[in-house]
Coordinates of C-alpha atoms in Angstrom, one line a residue:
Chain H
M5 CA -35.2 4.9 4.0
S6 CA -34.7 3.3 7.4
H7 CA -31.4 3.8 9.2
N8 CA -31.8 0.7 11.2
K9 CA -30.5 -1.5 8.5
P10 CA -26.7 -1.5 8.3
L11 CA -25.3 0.5 5.4
I12 CA -22.8 -1.7 3.5
L13 CA -20.5 -0.1 0.9
I14 CA -19.1 -2.5 -1.6
T15 CA -16.2 -2.0 -4.0
N16 CA -13.5 -4.1 -5.8
D17 CA -10.5 -3.8 -8.1
D18 CA -11.6 -6.0 -11.0
G19 CA -14.3 -3.4 -12.0
L20 CA -18.0 -3.4 -11.9
I21 CA -18.3 -5.9 -14.7
A22 CA -16.5 -8.7 -12.8
K23 CA -18.5 -11.7 -11.6
G24 CA -16.8 -11.5 -8.2
I25 CA -18.5 -8.2 -7.2
S26 CA -22.0 -9.4 -8.3
E27 CA -21.5 -12.6 -6.3
L28 CA -20.5 -10.6 -3.2
V29 CA -23.6 -8.4 -3.5
K30 CA -25.7 -11.6 -3.9
F31 CA -24.2 -13.2 -0.8
V32 CA -24.6 -10.2 1.6
R33 CA -27.7 -8.4 0.2
P34 CA -30.0 -9.7 2.9
L35 CA -27.7 -8.3 5.6
G36 CA -28.1 -4.5 4.9
E37 CA -28.7 -1.6 2.6
I38 CA -26.1 -2.1 -0.1
V39 CA -24.3 0.7 -2.0
V40 CA -21.8 -0.3 -4.7
V41 CA -19.2 2.2 -5.8
A42 CA -16.8 0.4 -8.0
P43 CA -14.2 1.1 -10.8
D44 CA -15.5 1.3 -14.3
A45 CA -12.6 -0.9 -15.5
P46 CA -10.2 -3.4 -14.1
R47 CA -7.7 -1.9 -11.6
S48 CA -5.8 -5.0 -10.5
G49 CA -2.5 -4.2 -8.7
S50 CA -3.5 -0.7 -7.9
G51 CA -2.7 -1.0 -4.2
C52 CA -3.6 2.1 -2.2
S53 CA -3.1 4.3 -5.3
L54 CA -5.0 7.6 -5.7
T55 CA -6.0 9.5 -8.8
V56 CA -4.3 12.9 -8.5
T57 CA -3.5 14.1 -12.1
Q58 CA -7.1 14.1 -13.4
P59 CA -10.6 14.6 -11.9
V60 CA -12.5 11.5 -10.8
H61 CA -16.0 11.0 -12.0
F62 CA -18.9 8.9 -10.7
K63 CA -22.4 8.0 -12.1
M64 CA -25.4 6.2 -10.6
I65 CA -26.2 3.3 -12.9
R66 CA -28.8 1.4 -10.9
K67 CA -31.2 2.0 -8.1
D68 CA -33.3 -0.8 -6.6
V69 CA -34.8 -1.4 -3.2
G70 CA -31.8 -2.0 -0.9
L71 CA -29.2 -1.7 -3.7
T72 CA -27.7 1.3 -5.4
V73 CA -24.9 1.0 -7.9
Y74 CA -22.4 3.7 -9.0
R75 CA -19.5 3.4 -11.4
C76 CA -16.4 5.4 -10.8
S77 CA -13.5 6.4 -13.0
G78 CA -11.0 6.2 -10.1
S79 CA -9.0 3.5 -8.1
P80 CA -10.6 1.4 -5.4
V81 CA -9.3 3.9 -2.8
D82 CA -10.9 6.7 -4.8
C83 CA -14.2 4.8 -4.8
V84 CA -14.2 4.6 -1.0
K85 CA -13.1 8.3 -0.6
L86 CA -15.8 9.5 -3.1
A87 CA -18.5 7.3 -1.6
R88 CA -17.8 8.8 1.9
H89 CA -17.4 12.4 0.8
A90 CA -19.6 12.9 -2.2
I91 CA -22.1 10.0 -2.5
L92 CA -23.3 8.7 0.9
D93 CA -25.1 10.9 3.5
R94 CA -23.4 9.0 6.4
D95 CA -20.4 6.8 6.9
P96 CA -21.1 3.1 6.0
D97 CA -21.3 0.6 8.9
L98 CA -19.1 -1.8 6.9
V99 CA -17.0 -1.7 3.8
L100 CA -16.6 -4.9 1.8
S101 CA -14.2 -5.3 -1.2
G102 CA -14.1 -8.1 -3.8
I103 CA -14.7 -10.8 -4.4
N104 CA -11.3 -10.6 -6.1
H105 CA -10.5 -12.9 -9.0
G106 CA -7.1 -14.0 -7.6
D107 CA -5.1 -14.5 -4.4
N108 CA -4.4 -11.5 -2.1
S109 CA -2.7 -13.4 0.6
G110 CA 0.9 -12.8 1.9
V111 CA 2.7 -9.8 0.5
N112 CA 0.0 -9.3 -2.1
V113 CA -1.8 -7.2 0.5
H114 CA 0.5 -4.4 -0.5
Y115 CA -0.2 -4.6 -4.2
S116 CA -3.9 -5.4 -4.0
G117 CA -6.5 -2.8 -5.0
T118 CA -9.1 -5.0 -3.3
M119 CA -7.1 -4.5 0.0
G120 CA -6.4 -0.9 -0.9
A121 CA -10.1 -0.1 -0.5
V122 CA -10.2 -2.1 2.8
I123 CA -7.2 -0.2 4.1
E124 CA -8.8 3.1 3.2
A125 CA -11.9 2.3 5.2
C126 CA -9.8 1.0 8.1
V127 CA -7.7 4.2 8.3
N128 CA -11.0 6.0 8.8
R129 CA -12.1 3.5 11.5
I130 CA -14.8 1.8 9.4
P131 CA -14.8 -2.0 9.8
A132 CA -13.8 -3.6 6.5
I133 CA -13.2 -7.0 4.9
G134 CA -11.5 -7.9 1.7
F135 CA -12.6 -11.2 0.0
S136 CA -10.5 -13.0 -2.6
L137 CA -10.7 -16.3 -4.4
C138 CA -7.5 -18.0 -5.7
D139 CA -8.9 -18.2 -9.2
H140 CA -8.2 -15.7 -11.9
D141 CA -10.9 -17.1 -14.3
Q142 CA -13.6 -14.6 -15.3
G143 CA -16.2 -17.3 -14.7
A144 CA -14.7 -18.6 -11.4
D145 CA -17.1 -20.5 -9.1
F146 CA -17.6 -18.4 -6.0
E147 CA -20.4 -20.6 -4.6
P148 CA -18.3 -22.7 -2.2
M149 CA -17.2 -19.5 -0.3
G150 CA -20.7 -18.0 -0.1
K151 CA -21.7 -19.2 3.3
Y152 CA -18.3 -18.1 4.8
V153 CA -18.6 -14.7 3.2
R154 CA -22.1 -14.3 4.7
E155 CA -21.1 -15.6 8.2
L156 CA -17.9 -13.4 8.4
T157 CA -19.9 -10.4 7.3
K158 CA -22.5 -11.0 10.0
M159 CA -19.8 -11.6 12.6
V160 CA -18.1 -8.2 11.8
L161 CA -21.5 -6.4 11.7
L162 CA -22.2 -7.8 15.1
N163 CA -18.8 -7.5 16.8
G164 CA -17.0 -4.8 14.8
L165 CA -13.2 -4.9 14.5
P166 CA -10.5 -3.2 16.6
D167 CA -9.7 0.3 15.4
Y168 CA -7.1 0.2 12.6
T169 CA -7.5 -3.5 12.1
C170 CA -9.2 -5.0 9.0
L171 CA -9.5 -8.5 7.6
N172 CA -7.9 -9.9 4.5
V173 CA -9.9 -13.1 3.7
N174 CA -8.8 -15.5 0.9
F175 CA -10.3 -18.7 -0.3
P176 CA -8.8 -21.6 -2.2
K177 CA -10.0 -22.8 -5.5
V178 CA -11.7 -26.0 -4.3
E179 CA -15.2 -27.5 -4.5
E180 CA -15.4 -27.9 -0.7
I181 CA -13.6 -25.5 1.7
K182 CA -12.3 -27.4 4.8
G183 CA -13.1 -24.5 7.1
L184 CA -11.5 -21.2 8.2
K185 CA -8.1 -20.5 9.7
V186 CA -6.9 -17.3 11.4
C187 CA -3.5 -16.7 9.7
Q188 CA -0.4 -14.7 9.5
Q189 CA 0.7 -12.8 6.4
A190 CA 3.0 -15.3 4.6
R191 CA 6.6 -14.3 4.4
G192 CA 8.3 -14.7 1.0
S193 CA 8.6 -12.9 -2.2
W194 CA 7.9 -13.1 -5.9
S195 CA 10.3 -14.5 -8.4
N196 CA 10.5 -14.5 -12.2
E197 CA 8.5 -11.3 -12.1
W198 CA 9.1 -10.1 -15.7
E199 CA 8.4 -11.7 -19.0
P200 CA 10.4 -10.1 -21.9
C201 CA 8.3 -8.8 -24.7
P202 CA 11.0 -7.2 -27.0
R203 CA 10.0 -5.1 -30.0
S204 CA 12.2 -4.3 -33.0
F205 CA 15.3 -2.3 -32.1
D206 CA 14.4 -2.3 -28.4
E207 CA 14.5 -5.3 -26.1
N208 CA 13.8 -3.5 -22.9
Y209 CA 10.0 -4.2 -22.7
Y210 CA 8.6 -6.5 -20.1
W211 CA 5.3 -7.8 -18.9
M212 CA 4.6 -8.2 -15.2
S213 CA 4.5 -11.9 -14.4
G214 CA 6.0 -14.2 -11.7
S215 CA 5.2 -16.6 -9.0
F216 CA 5.2 -16.3 -5.2
V217 CA 7.8 -18.3 -3.2
P218 CA 6.9 -18.5 0.5
L219 CA 9.6 -18.8 3.1
K220 CA 9.7 -22.2 4.9
K221 CA 9.9 -20.8 8.4
G222 CA 6.6 -20.3 10.2
H223 CA 4.9 -21.5 7.1
E224 CA 2.1 -23.6 8.8
K225 CA 0.6 -20.5 10.4
S226 CA 0.6 -18.5 7.1
D227 CA -2.3 -17.6 4.9
N228 CA -0.4 -19.2 2.1
W229 CA -0.3 -22.5 3.9
A230 CA -4.0 -22.5 4.8
L231 CA -4.9 -21.8 1.1
A232 CA -2.6 -24.6 -0.2
N233 CA -4.3 -26.9 2.3
G234 CA -7.9 -26.2 1.4
Y235 CA -8.8 -23.7 4.1
G236 CA -10.2 -20.2 3.9
A237 CA -7.5 -17.9 5.3
I238 CA -8.4 -14.9 7.5
T239 CA -5.4 -12.6 8.0
P240 CA -6.1 -9.8 10.5
T241 CA -4.3 -6.8 9.1
L242 CA -3.0 -3.6 10.8
V243 CA -2.9 -0.3 9.0
D244 CA -0.6 1.1 11.7
M245 CA 2.7 -0.1 10.2
T246 CA 4.9 1.2 13.0
D247 CA 7.6 -1.2 14.1
Y248 CA 7.2 -0.5 17.8
K249 CA 9.6 -3.3 18.7
F250 CA 12.5 -1.9 16.7
A251 CA 11.8 1.7 17.7
K252 CA 13.9 1.5 20.9
E253 CA 17.0 0.0 19.2
L254 CA 16.6 2.7 16.5
D255 CA 16.4 5.3 19.2
S256 CA 19.9 4.4 20.4
L257 CA 21.3 4.2 16.9
V258 CA 19.9 7.7 16.1
A259 CA 21.0 9.1 19.4
G260 CA 24.5 7.9 18.5
L261 CA 24.4 9.8 15.2
L262 CA 23.4 13.0 16.9
M263 CA 26.3 12.7 19.5
E264 CA 28.8 12.3 16.7
D265 CA 27.3 15.4 15.1
E266 CA 28.0 17.5 18.2
E267 CA 31.6 16.4 18.5
Chain Y
M19 CA 33.8 -2.4 -11.4
S20 CA 34.6 -3.1 -7.8
H21 CA 32.0 -4.9 -5.7
N22 CA 33.5 -3.6 -2.5
K23 CA 31.5 -0.3 -2.8
P24 CA 27.9 -0.7 -1.7
L25 CA 25.4 -0.8 -4.6
I26 CA 22.7 1.8 -3.9
L27 CA 19.5 1.8 -6.0
I28 CA 17.6 5.1 -6.0
T29 CA 14.1 5.7 -7.2
N30 CA 11.2 8.1 -6.4
D31 CA 7.6 8.9 -7.3
D32 CA 7.9 12.5 -8.5
G33 CA 9.8 11.2 -11.6
L34 CA 13.4 11.6 -12.8
I35 CA 13.0 15.3 -13.6
A36 CA 12.2 16.2 -10.0
K37 CA 14.7 18.2 -8.0
G38 CA 14.3 15.9 -5.0
I39 CA 15.9 12.8 -6.6
S40 CA 18.9 14.8 -7.9
E41 CA 19.4 16.2 -4.4
L42 CA 19.3 12.6 -3.0
V43 CA 21.9 11.4 -5.5
K44 CA 24.1 14.4 -4.6
F45 CA 23.8 13.8 -0.9
V46 CA 24.7 10.0 -1.0
R47 CA 26.9 9.8 -4.1
P48 CA 30.2 9.5 -2.1
L49 CA 28.7 6.5 -0.2
G50 CA 28.5 3.9 -3.0
E51 CA 27.9 2.9 -6.6
I52 CA 24.7 4.6 -7.5
V53 CA 22.1 3.2 -9.9
V54 CA 19.0 5.4 -10.5
V55 CA 15.9 3.7 -11.9
A56 CA 13.1 6.2 -11.7
P57 CA 9.7 6.9 -13.4
D58 CA 9.7 9.0 -16.6
A59 CA 6.8 11.1 -15.2
P60 CA 5.3 12.0 -11.9
R61 CA 3.6 9.1 -10.1
S62 CA 2.5 10.7 -6.8
G63 CA -0.1 8.7 -4.9
S64 CA 0.8 5.5 -6.6
G65 CA 1.3 3.5 -3.4
C66 CA 2.5 0.0 -4.1
S67 CA 0.7 -0.1 -7.5
L68 CA 2.0 -2.3 -10.3
T69 CA 1.7 -1.9 -14.1
V70 CA -0.2 -5.0 -15.3
T71 CA -2.2 -4.0 -18.3
Q72 CA 0.7 -2.9 -20.5
P73 CA 4.4 -3.7 -20.9
V74 CA 6.9 -1.7 -18.8
H75 CA 9.9 -0.1 -20.6
F76 CA 13.2 1.2 -19.4
K77 CA 16.1 3.0 -21.0
M78 CA 19.6 4.0 -19.8
I79 CA 20.0 7.7 -20.2
R80 CA 23.3 8.4 -18.4
K81 CA 26.4 6.5 -17.4
D82 CA 29.2 8.2 -15.4
V83 CA 31.8 6.8 -13.0
G84 CA 29.8 5.6 -10.0
L85 CA 26.4 6.8 -11.4
T86 CA 24.1 5.1 -13.9
V87 CA 20.6 6.5 -14.6
Y88 CA 17.6 4.7 -16.2
R89 CA 14.2 6.1 -16.9
C90 CA 11.2 3.7 -16.6
S91 CA 7.6 3.8 -17.8
G92 CA 6.3 2.1 -14.7
S93 CA 5.4 2.9 -11.1
P94 CA 8.0 3.2 -8.3
V95 CA 7.4 -0.5 -7.4
D96 CA 7.9 -1.5 -11.0
C97 CA 11.2 0.4 -11.0
V98 CA 12.5 -1.6 -8.1
K99 CA 11.2 -4.9 -9.6
L100 CA 12.7 -4.1 -13.0
A101 CA 16.0 -3.0 -11.5
R102 CA 16.3 -6.2 -9.6
H103 CA 15.3 -8.6 -12.3
A104 CA 16.3 -7.0 -15.6
I105 CA 18.9 -4.2 -14.9
L106 CA 21.2 -5.0 -12.0
D107 CA 23.5 -8.0 -12.0
R108 CA 23.1 -8.4 -8.2
D109 CA 20.7 -7.2 -5.5
P110 CA 21.4 -3.7 -4.2
D111 CA 22.8 -3.3 -0.7
L112 CA 20.4 -0.5 -0.1
V113 CA 17.3 1.1 -1.8
L114 CA 16.7 4.8 -1.3
S115 CA 13.5 6.5 -2.5
G116 CA 12.8 10.3 -2.7
I117 CA 13.5 12.9 -1.8
N118 CA 9.7 13.3 -2.1
H119 CA 8.3 16.8 -2.6
G120 CA 5.7 16.5 0.1
D121 CA 4.9 14.8 3.4
N122 CA 4.7 11.0 3.6
S123 CA 4.2 10.7 7.4
G124 CA 1.2 9.2 9.1
V125 CA -1.3 7.3 7.0
N126 CA 0.3 8.7 3.8
V127 CA 2.6 5.7 4.0
H128 CA -0.2 3.7 2.3
Y129 CA -0.7 6.1 -0.6
S130 CA 2.9 7.1 -1.1
G131 CA 4.7 5.9 -4.3
T132 CA 8.0 6.9 -2.5
M133 CA 7.2 4.4 0.3
G134 CA 5.8 1.9 -2.3
A135 CA 9.3 1.5 -3.6
V136 CA 10.7 1.2 -0.1
I137 CA 8.1 -1.5 0.8
E138 CA 8.9 -3.4 -2.3
A139 CA 12.6 -3.5 -1.4
C140 CA 11.8 -4.4 2.2
V141 CA 9.5 -7.3 1.3
N142 CA 12.6 -8.7 -0.5
R143 CA 14.7 -8.1 2.6
I144 CA 16.8 -5.3 1.1
P145 CA 17.3 -2.4 3.6
A146 CA 15.4 0.6 2.4
I147 CA 14.7 4.2 3.4
G148 CA 12.2 6.7 2.0
F149 CA 13.0 10.4 2.4
S150 CA 10.4 13.1 2.1
L151 CA 10.3 16.9 2.7
C152 CA 7.1 18.7 3.7
D153 CA 7.3 21.0 0.8
H154 CA 5.5 20.4 -2.5
D155 CA 7.3 23.2 -4.3
Q156 CA 9.3 22.2 -7.4
G157 CA 12.2 24.3 -6.3
A158 CA 12.1 23.2 -2.6
D159 CA 15.2 23.7 -0.6
F160 CA 16.5 20.2 0.4
E161 CA 19.8 21.5 1.8
P162 CA 18.9 21.6 5.5
M163 CA 18.2 17.8 5.5
G164 CA 21.3 16.9 3.5
K165 CA 23.5 15.9 6.5
Y166 CA 20.7 13.9 8.0
V167 CA 20.1 12.0 4.8
R168 CA 23.8 11.2 4.6
E169 CA 24.1 10.1 8.2
L170 CA 21.0 7.9 8.1
T171 CA 22.2 6.3 4.9
K172 CA 25.6 5.6 6.5
M173 CA 23.9 4.2 9.6
V174 CA 21.8 1.8 7.6
L175 CA 24.7 0.7 5.3
L176 CA 26.7 0.0 8.5
N177 CA 24.0 -1.7 10.7
G178 CA 21.4 -2.9 8.2
L179 CA 17.8 -3.0 9.3
P180 CA 15.7 -5.9 10.7
D181 CA 14.1 -8.2 8.1
Y182 CA 10.7 -6.7 7.0
T183 CA 11.4 -3.3 8.6
C184 CA 12.1 -0.2 6.6
L185 CA 12.4 3.5 7.4
N186 CA 10.0 6.3 6.5
V187 CA 11.9 9.5 7.1
N188 CA 10.2 12.9 6.8
F189 CA 11.6 16.4 7.2
P190 CA 9.9 19.7 8.1
K191 CA 10.1 22.7 5.8
V192 CA 12.4 24.8 8.0
E193 CA 15.7 26.5 7.6
E194 CA 17.2 24.6 10.6
I195 CA 16.1 21.1 11.6
K196 CA 16.1 20.7 15.4
G197 CA 17.3 17.1 15.2
L198 CA 15.8 13.6 14.6
K199 CA 13.0 11.8 16.5
V200 CA 12.1 8.1 16.2
C201 CA 8.3 8.2 15.8
Q202 CA 5.1 6.3 15.4
Q203 CA 2.8 6.6 12.4
A204 CA 0.4 9.4 13.3
R205 CA -3.2 8.3 13.7
G206 CA -5.8 10.4 12.1
S207 CA -7.4 10.8 8.7
W208 CA -7.9 13.1 5.8
S209 CA -10.8 15.5 5.5
N210 CA -12.3 17.6 2.7
E211 CA -10.7 15.2 0.3
W212 CA -12.6 16.3 -2.8
E213 CA -12.8 19.6 -4.6
P214 CA -15.8 19.7 -7.0
C215 CA -14.9 20.5 -10.6
P216 CA -18.4 20.3 -12.3
R217 CA -18.7 20.5 -16.1
S218 CA -21.8 21.3 -18.1
F219 CA -24.6 18.8 -17.6
D220 CA -22.6 16.7 -15.1
E221 CA -21.6 17.9 -11.7
N222 CA -20.1 14.6 -10.5
Y223 CA -16.4 15.4 -11.2
Y224 CA -14.0 15.9 -8.4
W225 CA -10.3 16.7 -7.9
M226 CA -8.4 14.9 -5.1
S227 CA -7.7 17.4 -2.4
G228 CA -7.9 17.6 1.5
S229 CA -6.0 18.0 4.6
F230 CA -4.8 15.6 7.3
V231 CA -6.4 15.8 10.8
P232 CA -4.3 13.9 13.4
L233 CA -5.9 12.3 16.4
K234 CA -5.0 14.0 19.7
K235 CA -4.2 10.7 21.6
G236 CA -0.6 9.7 21.5
H237 CA 0.1 12.7 19.4
E238 CA 3.5 13.7 20.9
K239 CA 5.1 10.4 19.8
S240 CA 3.8 10.7 16.3
D241 CA 5.7 11.6 13.1
N242 CA 3.2 14.3 12.5
W243 CA 4.0 16.0 15.8
A244 CA 7.7 15.8 15.3
L245 CA 7.4 17.5 11.9
A246 CA 5.1 20.2 13.3
N247 CA 7.7 20.9 15.9
G248 CA 10.8 21.2 13.6
Y249 CA 12.2 17.7 13.9
G250 CA 13.0 15.1 11.3
A251 CA 10.7 12.1 11.9
I252 CA 12.0 8.6 11.5
T253 CA 9.1 6.1 11.5
P254 CA 10.3 2.4 11.5
T255 CA 7.8 0.7 9.3
L256 CA 6.8 -3.0 9.2
V257 CA 5.8 -4.7 5.9
D258 CA 4.3 -7.6 7.9
M259 CA 0.9 -6.1 8.5
T260 CA -0.5 -9.1 10.6
D261 CA -2.3 -8.0 13.7
Y262 CA -0.8 -10.7 16.0
K263 CA -2.5 -9.3 19.0
F264 CA -6.0 -9.5 17.7
A265 CA -5.4 -12.9 16.1
K266 CA -6.3 -14.8 19.3
E267 CA -9.6 -13.0 19.9
L268 CA -10.4 -13.5 16.2
D269 CA -9.7 -17.2 16.6
S270 CA -12.4 -17.6 19.2
L271 CA -14.9 -15.6 17.2
V272 CA -14.2 -17.7 14.1
A273 CA -14.4 -20.9 16.1
G274 CA -17.8 -19.8 17.3
L275 CA -18.9 -19.4 13.7
L276 CA -17.8 -22.9 12.8
M277 CA -19.6 -24.5 15.8
E278 CA -22.9 -22.8 14.8
D279 CA -22.3 -24.2 11.3
E280 CA -22.2 -27.7 12.6
E281 CA -25.4 -27.5 14.7

């Protein structure tokens, strides 16, 4: 096997059976040697979670020229960790995750298993992109985003990404995408997040639900705005979450605490 | 019930039964009206994960003056979401999470269920602090950090925190803490993350394991360094993960793509 072709690791959070991951493989297959390590069942909303209370298992289920596929019993982050430490003989040149059936823009980056895998790669300084389509349907049409997925993948293979920065790329559910916008993570929050599902003698059961309400301020630069207006939204995403700006003010506050302590 | 006392919501990821959450309640109980909503079992490594494939249940298990306790079948993030939308009659003034049995400094912020709850509060602009002790032992001694936990909680109740910034506070396992340092999220990554646990006829089973290897560069300012040197590490943490600095460069790269497209 030649090492000249880029090694591309692909995973997702909807599970191996989802249409989105097959479409992603199809779009980027000409660009490198593809290894898929993906969850054996849906793992939506798994964020950066790890499996710690039971062993994680993987199994090769397909091996073709240029494409090897493994299913894994763990989370998307587990898939990346297992691929790197127990499956691949070298680090991938690129990690791709998705294509997610559903929007991962704005604060969803925190809850998203798709982005969990991307963050895991990025923490280990492997360039990584998460792709999502704002359509939860199992049969969603990924075709309109195909050329953008391919071009962005080529761009990152060619130029890399800064250490500790990854890309969160979301596409609107439209027949024709207007183009790409580099965006900011939308500010806002979820409302109506719980749907009661009471049972006899106990009403305290709830299904996760809800809708995202973006803040108005700075809205036009946000990924949420781009999607609502027909653009693909590329949000460059830092895995170093340190608030360097607030650090100085916090320093004085904390110093104050210590002085009181000594009195 | 008076609304003049601050309403403090407390959760964790080690579950209601863990010593750390009892200790946290003990340390801060004089500072407000305390409501605990915590997982009914350990949820370590759950990050910002959500429970989406089954209903989430909660139950009140204790009601004293100034302290009400609920157990919840969901993740730490679910606990905060349920508390806000189905349990409390107003938003808490502060969310505290922990005290975690184990280190949540550096990149662990992404995997940590303790910090997941904190991030959930912060996204909703509620001041929030995660507390952790670098000691996995069930009977760990939290006493040395008690006064710091109390002082930092008072500080945040008094001054608040910037919107979309929360605190990740970790303490070393020492008898006497040297003081507090405002830190940066340590750069580095985990190695030896999997421990094989083969079974008959199938060797592809692994336990999550590993140790954190910090990068040398910038090490003295990192939370990891502070902990290794006997200090409590306060890492101000942003939930807006946008890489504003890289956005401009990315803009030109992406504009290039589009021009090629039009040729």
